[in-house]
């Protein structure tokens, strides 16, 4: 560089004027946005070309994958509700929620095994599975409430970072308590009764019965929860506390009780997810970790604090990570795309947040509401 | 307007600063070149002296790795580095116990006792192998190491132990890159002073390929690994061997450890219409694959083949595992004798049962026993007792001795080649048809592969 360097000091203002309204961060984000869309489009085109050339999975294989991904996502959605609801009322992320899910699945496993040994699982599978579901829900509910009572209640008036870090501690405590109590082996639920395996035709489309079960149970649970939150007095109290704890208290709402209810409801949903997940994929002390992180991702994706957002975020995340690797990365010609499923899931979160920083269903959060 | 002005100001500052920097830079580089020239002159003088020292240094690299000396009354130190905790402890614990029994059977080496020290844990991971190996090499009284259990841990461990001049003999690392791949070529992770009594997975890959191509008549295969050096190495070896025979691996893909939903990867596989899937991964992931593949359209009738990592109760006991083929090293050790200690496999199992109150949970105990006797005999052959009664082991001589050892072990003929592969390469394929049989040695053998070398 020489001493005479006029372009720097007397910058021709054409360039500067054009980007006067555009900050560096904004333009950087736009580059990422456009780049991401182009990359995804490229991958999609690649997959479509392969498909039309008769390569890769057939149409019905893609359809099966889609259904499987929705079923997996429905479980994420059920767990995500717990993250979202707790965030809604207390404004912190309860990282122990994945372990609440795990505990339900675990104790549900013991119930199912006992029922199977007793013969009820075989002779009357529906009742046996309902009992297992109840046990799983009860365990998760109990665990969620217990954690709130022991670990979070005393910290309610402290800065939100403190319960957040506490929740990480609780998460490890629960994980390794289960490891100590029950060992590290992966245990499998008794097999599903014959009428729940194989395919069933829904509007001419064959769907795996186990996946249908997951989707139906999740849909029923979610609509039940929605009714509860919108129609009942307790639900209204929960929304009021989420809006403003102090005013809600002034209106005669028992805030403590409402918070316990929130934990309980979130726990129950996690218990349902736990039983479904455990039934399909087995249980181990570590099973709550990744689904927990994914469900948290789903909750943020849908807009944290918003219940329908958690549900939709879960299903969407399931779709992204189930179909995304093969559809986008496969189309880009990347080898072993399934190994990158977690990367795809978390990239999906980043992308959604780049386009909509408050999540799909979220509202813009004021500075004082942020954790 | 304010922003514009700010921008201009920043640009001005940047321009000014860069001017200053270039000025300084020029001066500096000028100074530097002067310095280096001066240095070059100085070193030039030294270099003329160097040739005299060089031969010594070269010798240090090639031959003289130093030696370890034990005074009278001290014990020869060897170490065990196995996966003795976590999911893979079923593999590492019998290895470690096999080593313990072998040391007891061998007895003293030239009047010196042999001490194993505290067993180290390779955690079946690269991190575990690395940190345990660091512990070992920081103690320069260690003569040799038996380990690791997992190839993933073996890669960093062998590098560290090799550069410390020590030797290690593994009982169960099978990843080809640790010794040779393809045959006759140094593997990517080859280190001098690394030996193994386990088979090289090139053999296992070739065995599966031959079995699939010639016995089953399949030409379109899929391979799934889980990113672990063991599974990745094995599927690669299989792919190479299968392609050479004339078959085609139509899809070569991977899952992650900890994955539960295998439908996406199985859909990817189904899209290429393979006739069989080679999936040499571990439980619990292999369990999920077994449960889910039948429901993926197009995979209902594929032939499933797994490997020795899945030949454990946790997988064999599930109903979905029925119909799986498994490849693995030959497990028929009955009637074999280790000629160094004159111990038979049957005697060994009796000892094991008596000492530890259970049967070994994995089959590499025999390899560990042979590995330990191999190491002890080599030490015995090269160790020299000095005038003061001390025992000196020359590290370079120990390496050379190991590379040329040959004897009859529990697993069969043990002959170390120049890359450190000592084990027999006999591989068996078994067909699992009854999930109530969870002992892999009781499952019928349908194919035996003997290396043609």
Tab-separated table of C-alpha atoms in Angstrom, chain A residues 54-303:
chain	number	residue	atom	x	y	z
A	54	UNK	CA	-35.853	-43.777	-11.655
A	55	UNK	CA	-32.975	-43.697	-9.189
A	56	UNK	CA	-33.185	-43.638	-5.418
A	57	UNK	CA	-36.280	-44.385	-3.369
A	58	UNK	CA	-39.589	-44.889	-5.147
A	59	UNK	CA	-42.647	-42.741	-4.541
A	60	UNK	CA	-44.113	-45.132	-2.013
A	61	UNK	CA	-40.799	-45.360	-0.182
A	62	UNK	CA	-40.706	-41.568	0.071
A	63	UNK	CA	-44.282	-41.630	1.350
A	64	UNK	CA	-43.445	-44.205	4.024
A	65	UNK	CA	-40.475	-42.103	5.075
A	66	UNK	CA	-42.717	-39.057	5.324
A	67	UNK	CA	-45.189	-40.875	7.566
A	68	UNK	CA	-42.396	-42.234	9.747
A	69	UNK	CA	-40.928	-38.746	10.058
A	70	UNK	CA	-44.282	-37.279	11.065
A	71	UNK	CA	-44.710	-39.983	13.703
A	72	UNK	CA	-41.224	-39.290	15.062
A	73	UNK	CA	-41.909	-35.576	14.994
A	74	UNK	CA	-45.183	-36.038	16.864
A	75	UNK	CA	-43.162	-37.432	19.767
A	76	UNK	CA	-40.875	-34.414	19.649
A	77	UNK	CA	-43.970	-32.228	19.689
A	78	UNK	CA	-45.292	-33.929	22.834
A	79	UNK	CA	-42.011	-33.357	24.631
A	80	UNK	CA	-41.651	-29.841	23.261
A	81	UNK	CA	-44.928	-28.810	24.907
A	82	UNK	CA	-43.302	-29.204	28.317
A	83	UNK	CA	-40.386	-26.943	27.376
A	84	UNK	CA	-42.670	-24.370	25.878
A	85	UNK	CA	-45.190	-24.250	28.719
A	86	UNK	CA	-42.559	-23.909	31.418
A	87	UNK	CA	-40.861	-21.210	29.404
A	88	UNK	CA	-44.217	-19.507	29.013
A	89	UNK	CA	-44.878	-19.207	32.739
A	90	UNK	CA	-41.372	-19.031	34.219
A	91	UNK	CA	-39.243	-17.766	31.367
A	92	UNK	CA	-36.454	-20.341	31.610
A	93	UNK	CA	-35.620	-23.550	29.777
A	94	UNK	CA	-36.127	-26.615	31.925
A	95	UNK	CA	-33.325	-28.785	30.610
A	96	UNK	CA	-34.343	-31.587	32.961
A	97	UNK	CA	-37.452	-32.126	30.866
A	98	UNK	CA	-35.687	-34.722	28.703
A	99	UNK	CA	-35.105	-36.721	31.896
A	100	UNK	CA	-38.756	-36.328	32.863
A	101	UNK	CA	-39.514	-37.994	29.543
A	102	UNK	CA	-36.919	-40.703	30.202
A	103	UNK	CA	-38.238	-41.482	33.686
A	104	UNK	CA	-41.751	-42.041	32.334
A	105	UNK	CA	-40.498	-44.334	29.602
A	106	UNK	CA	-38.344	-46.211	32.114
A	107	UNK	CA	-40.977	-46.870	34.750
A	108	UNK	CA	-43.465	-47.568	31.961
A	109	UNK	CA	-41.092	-50.287	30.813
A	110	UNK	CA	-41.222	-51.944	34.236
A	111	UNK	CA	-45.014	-51.783	34.215
A	112	UNK	CA	-45.207	-53.225	30.714
A	113	UNK	CA	-42.805	-56.036	31.574
A	114	UNK	CA	-44.783	-56.864	34.704
A	115	UNK	CA	-48.022	-56.885	32.714
A	116	UNK	CA	-46.384	-59.040	30.068
A	117	UNK	CA	-45.144	-61.521	32.688
A	118	UNK	CA	-48.604	-61.562	34.199
A	119	UNK	CA	-50.127	-62.325	30.821
A	120	UNK	CA	-52.360	-59.263	30.502
A	121	UNK	CA	-50.163	-57.732	27.772
A	122	UNK	CA	-50.937	-60.774	25.617
A	123	UNK	CA	-54.547	-61.457	26.576
A	124	UNK	CA	-55.793	-57.896	26.679
A	125	UNK	CA	-53.213	-55.684	25.015
A	126	UNK	CA	-55.328	-52.534	24.870
A	127	UNK	CA	-55.958	-52.422	28.596
A	128	UNK	CA	-52.345	-53.347	29.285
A	129	UNK	CA	-51.041	-50.568	27.062
A	130	UNK	CA	-53.431	-48.068	28.597
A	131	UNK	CA	-52.217	-49.065	32.063
A	132	UNK	CA	-48.623	-48.688	30.907
A	133	UNK	CA	-49.451	-45.297	29.469
A	134	UNK	CA	-51.001	-44.274	32.784
A	135	UNK	CA	-47.965	-45.421	34.731
A	136	UNK	CA	-45.659	-43.597	32.364
A	137	UNK	CA	-47.731	-40.401	32.536
A	138	UNK	CA	-47.995	-40.592	36.304
A	139	UNK	CA	-44.241	-41.076	36.680
A	140	UNK	CA	-43.356	-38.186	34.412
A	141	UNK	CA	-45.942	-35.938	36.037
A	142	UNK	CA	-44.657	-36.811	39.467
A	143	UNK	CA	-41.067	-36.269	38.391
A	144	UNK	CA	-41.819	-32.900	36.793
A	145	UNK	CA	-43.679	-31.682	39.890
A	146	UNK	CA	-40.994	-33.026	42.188
A	147	UNK	CA	-38.263	-31.250	40.264
A	148	UNK	CA	-40.237	-28.010	40.386
A	149	UNK	CA	-40.812	-28.335	44.105
A	150	UNK	CA	-37.270	-29.326	45.043
A	151	UNK	CA	-35.146	-27.457	42.564
A	152	UNK	CA	-36.975	-24.539	41.022
A	153	UNK	CA	-39.435	-23.077	43.509
A	154	UNK	CA	-36.830	-21.541	45.772
A	155	UNK	CA	-35.156	-19.998	42.773
A	156	UNK	CA	-38.260	-18.353	41.420
A	157	UNK	CA	-37.226	-14.828	42.271
A	158	UNK	CA	-33.591	-15.270	41.288
A	159	UNK	CA	-32.280	-14.320	37.838
A	160	UNK	CA	-33.414	-16.740	35.152
A	161	UNK	CA	-29.943	-17.998	34.414
A	162	UNK	CA	-29.883	-19.636	37.838
A	163	UNK	CA	-32.840	-22.019	37.413
A	164	UNK	CA	-31.554	-22.716	33.899
A	165	UNK	CA	-28.222	-23.912	35.215
A	166	UNK	CA	-29.980	-25.731	38.042
A	167	UNK	CA	-32.039	-27.573	35.455
A	168	UNK	CA	-28.868	-28.808	33.762
A	169	UNK	CA	-27.728	-30.103	37.139
A	170	UNK	CA	-31.069	-31.793	37.749
A	171	UNK	CA	-30.822	-33.349	34.319
A	172	UNK	CA	-27.467	-34.958	35.114
A	173	UNK	CA	-28.676	-35.958	38.565
A	174	UNK	CA	-31.668	-37.815	37.157
A	175	UNK	CA	-29.708	-39.417	34.331
A	176	UNK	CA	-27.047	-40.829	36.567
A	177	UNK	CA	-29.512	-41.798	39.281
A	178	UNK	CA	-31.242	-43.979	36.714
A	179	UNK	CA	-27.872	-45.297	35.565
A	180	UNK	CA	-27.015	-46.182	39.144
A	181	UNK	CA	-30.389	-47.739	39.844
A	182	UNK	CA	-30.997	-49.673	36.661
A	183	UNK	CA	-27.703	-49.937	34.793
A	184	UNK	CA	-26.666	-48.908	31.329
A	185	UNK	CA	-28.328	-51.601	29.233
A	186	UNK	CA	-30.922	-50.670	26.652
A	187	UNK	CA	-34.161	-52.419	27.530
A	188	UNK	CA	-36.965	-53.205	25.151
A	189	UNK	CA	-40.673	-53.139	25.873
A	190	UNK	CA	-42.621	-56.345	25.295
A	191	UNK	CA	-43.445	-56.626	21.605
A	192	UNK	CA	-46.570	-54.957	20.272
A	193	UNK	CA	-49.600	-57.239	19.919
A	194	UNK	CA	-50.042	-58.648	16.390
A	195	UNK	CA	-52.903	-56.318	15.478
A	196	UNK	CA	-50.667	-53.320	16.043
A	197	UNK	CA	-47.915	-54.436	13.687
A	198	UNK	CA	-47.982	-54.436	9.919
A	199	UNK	CA	-49.766	-51.962	7.711
A	200	UNK	CA	-53.270	-50.539	7.631
A	201	UNK	CA	-54.912	-48.696	4.735
A	202	UNK	CA	-55.884	-45.101	5.440
A	203	UNK	CA	-57.689	-43.649	2.422
A	204	UNK	CA	-55.905	-46.163	0.231
A	205	UNK	CA	-52.491	-45.348	1.680
A	206	UNK	CA	-50.818	-48.133	3.631
A	207	UNK	CA	-49.545	-46.824	6.957
A	208	UNK	CA	-47.650	-48.755	9.602
A	209	UNK	CA	-49.961	-49.406	12.518
A	210	UNK	CA	-47.349	-48.527	15.132
A	211	UNK	CA	-46.749	-45.171	13.491
A	212	UNK	CA	-50.458	-44.546	13.174
A	213	UNK	CA	-50.755	-45.295	16.892
A	214	UNK	CA	-48.119	-42.685	17.676
A	215	UNK	CA	-49.753	-40.065	15.465
A	216	UNK	CA	-53.258	-40.728	16.808
A	217	UNK	CA	-52.195	-40.749	20.459
A	218	UNK	CA	-50.191	-37.569	19.964
A	219	UNK	CA	-53.065	-35.849	18.170
A	220	UNK	CA	-55.544	-36.824	20.886
A	221	UNK	CA	-53.179	-35.683	23.633
A	222	UNK	CA	-52.459	-32.397	21.924
A	223	UNK	CA	-56.094	-31.562	21.227
A	224	UNK	CA	-56.971	-32.537	24.797
A	225	UNK	CA	-54.292	-30.191	26.066
A	226	UNK	CA	-55.537	-27.418	23.803
A	227	UNK	CA	-59.065	-27.844	25.160
A	228	UNK	CA	-57.699	-27.793	28.676
A	229	UNK	CA	-55.704	-24.624	28.158
A	230	UNK	CA	-58.381	-22.700	26.293
A	231	UNK	CA	-61.607	-23.936	27.894
A	232	UNK	CA	-60.983	-24.625	31.569
A	233	UNK	CA	-60.548	-22.212	34.422
A	234	UNK	CA	-57.154	-23.690	35.299
A	235	UNK	CA	-56.068	-23.292	31.705
A	236	UNK	CA	-57.128	-19.695	31.742
A	237	UNK	CA	-55.197	-19.208	34.978
A	238	UNK	CA	-52.119	-20.677	33.315
A	239	UNK	CA	-52.367	-18.255	30.453
A	240	UNK	CA	-52.878	-15.396	32.879
A	241	UNK	CA	-49.779	-16.359	34.875
A	242	UNK	CA	-47.823	-16.646	31.637
A	243	UNK	CA	-48.954	-13.146	30.734
A	244	UNK	CA	-48.021	-11.525	34.032
A	245	UNK	CA	-47.431	-13.327	37.315
A	246	UNK	CA	-47.968	-10.331	39.580
A	247	UNK	CA	-51.185	-9.135	38.007
A	248	UNK	CA	-52.461	-12.706	37.908
A	249	UNK	CA	-51.793	-12.972	41.639
A	250	UNK	CA	-53.656	-9.694	42.193
A	251	UNK	CA	-56.602	-11.170	40.294
A	252	UNK	CA	-56.792	-13.933	42.873
A	253	UNK	CA	-54.972	-16.646	40.978
A	254	UNK	CA	-52.894	-19.014	43.080
A	255	UNK	CA	-49.633	-18.617	41.164
A	256	UNK	CA	-47.781	-21.448	42.913
A	257	UNK	CA	-50.534	-23.891	42.184
A	258	UNK	CA	-50.795	-22.793	38.591
A	259	UNK	CA	-47.071	-23.251	38.087
A	260	UNK	CA	-47.255	-26.743	39.564
A	261	UNK	CA	-50.122	-27.505	37.193
A	262	UNK	CA	-48.022	-26.302	34.275
A	263	UNK	CA	-45.192	-28.627	35.221
A	264	UNK	CA	-47.647	-31.471	35.756
A	265	UNK	CA	-49.301	-31.030	32.369
A	266	UNK	CA	-45.952	-30.755	30.599
A	267	UNK	CA	-44.780	-33.856	32.463
A	268	UNK	CA	-47.889	-35.808	31.490
A	269	UNK	CA	-47.300	-35.009	27.823
A	270	UNK	CA	-43.671	-36.111	28.157
A	271	UNK	CA	-44.918	-39.307	29.819
A	272	UNK	CA	-47.121	-40.078	26.824
A	273	UNK	CA	-44.189	-39.458	24.493
A	274	UNK	CA	-41.992	-41.595	26.740
A	275	UNK	CA	-44.282	-44.588	26.573
A	276	UNK	CA	-44.600	-44.330	22.775
A	277	UNK	CA	-40.875	-43.809	22.267
A	278	UNK	CA	-39.904	-46.564	24.676
A	279	UNK	CA	-42.298	-48.984	23.042
A	280	UNK	CA	-40.729	-48.383	19.629
A	281	UNK	CA	-37.060	-47.759	20.391
A	282	UNK	CA	-36.315	-49.176	23.821
A	283	UNK	CA	-35.328	-47.376	27.009
A	284	UNK	CA	-32.004	-46.473	28.574
A	285	UNK	CA	-30.854	-43.921	31.109
A	286	UNK	CA	-29.455	-41.727	28.333
A	287	UNK	CA	-32.520	-41.834	26.090
A	288	UNK	CA	-33.804	-38.454	27.258
A	289	UNK	CA	-30.790	-36.448	26.234
A	290	UNK	CA	-31.056	-36.190	22.480
A	291	UNK	CA	-34.856	-36.200	22.211
A	292	UNK	CA	-34.821	-33.541	24.942
A	293	UNK	CA	-32.449	-31.302	23.000
A	294	UNK	CA	-34.435	-31.926	19.818
A	295	UNK	CA	-37.722	-31.147	21.512
A	296	UNK	CA	-36.227	-27.948	22.897
A	297	UNK	CA	-35.163	-27.157	19.323
A	298	UNK	CA	-38.702	-27.899	18.173
A	299	UNK	CA	-40.127	-25.578	20.820
A	300	UNK	CA	-37.840	-22.745	19.701
A	301	UNK	CA	-38.577	-23.510	16.071
A	302	UNK	CA	-42.295	-23.185	16.648
A	303	UNK	CA	-41.941	-20.123	18.860
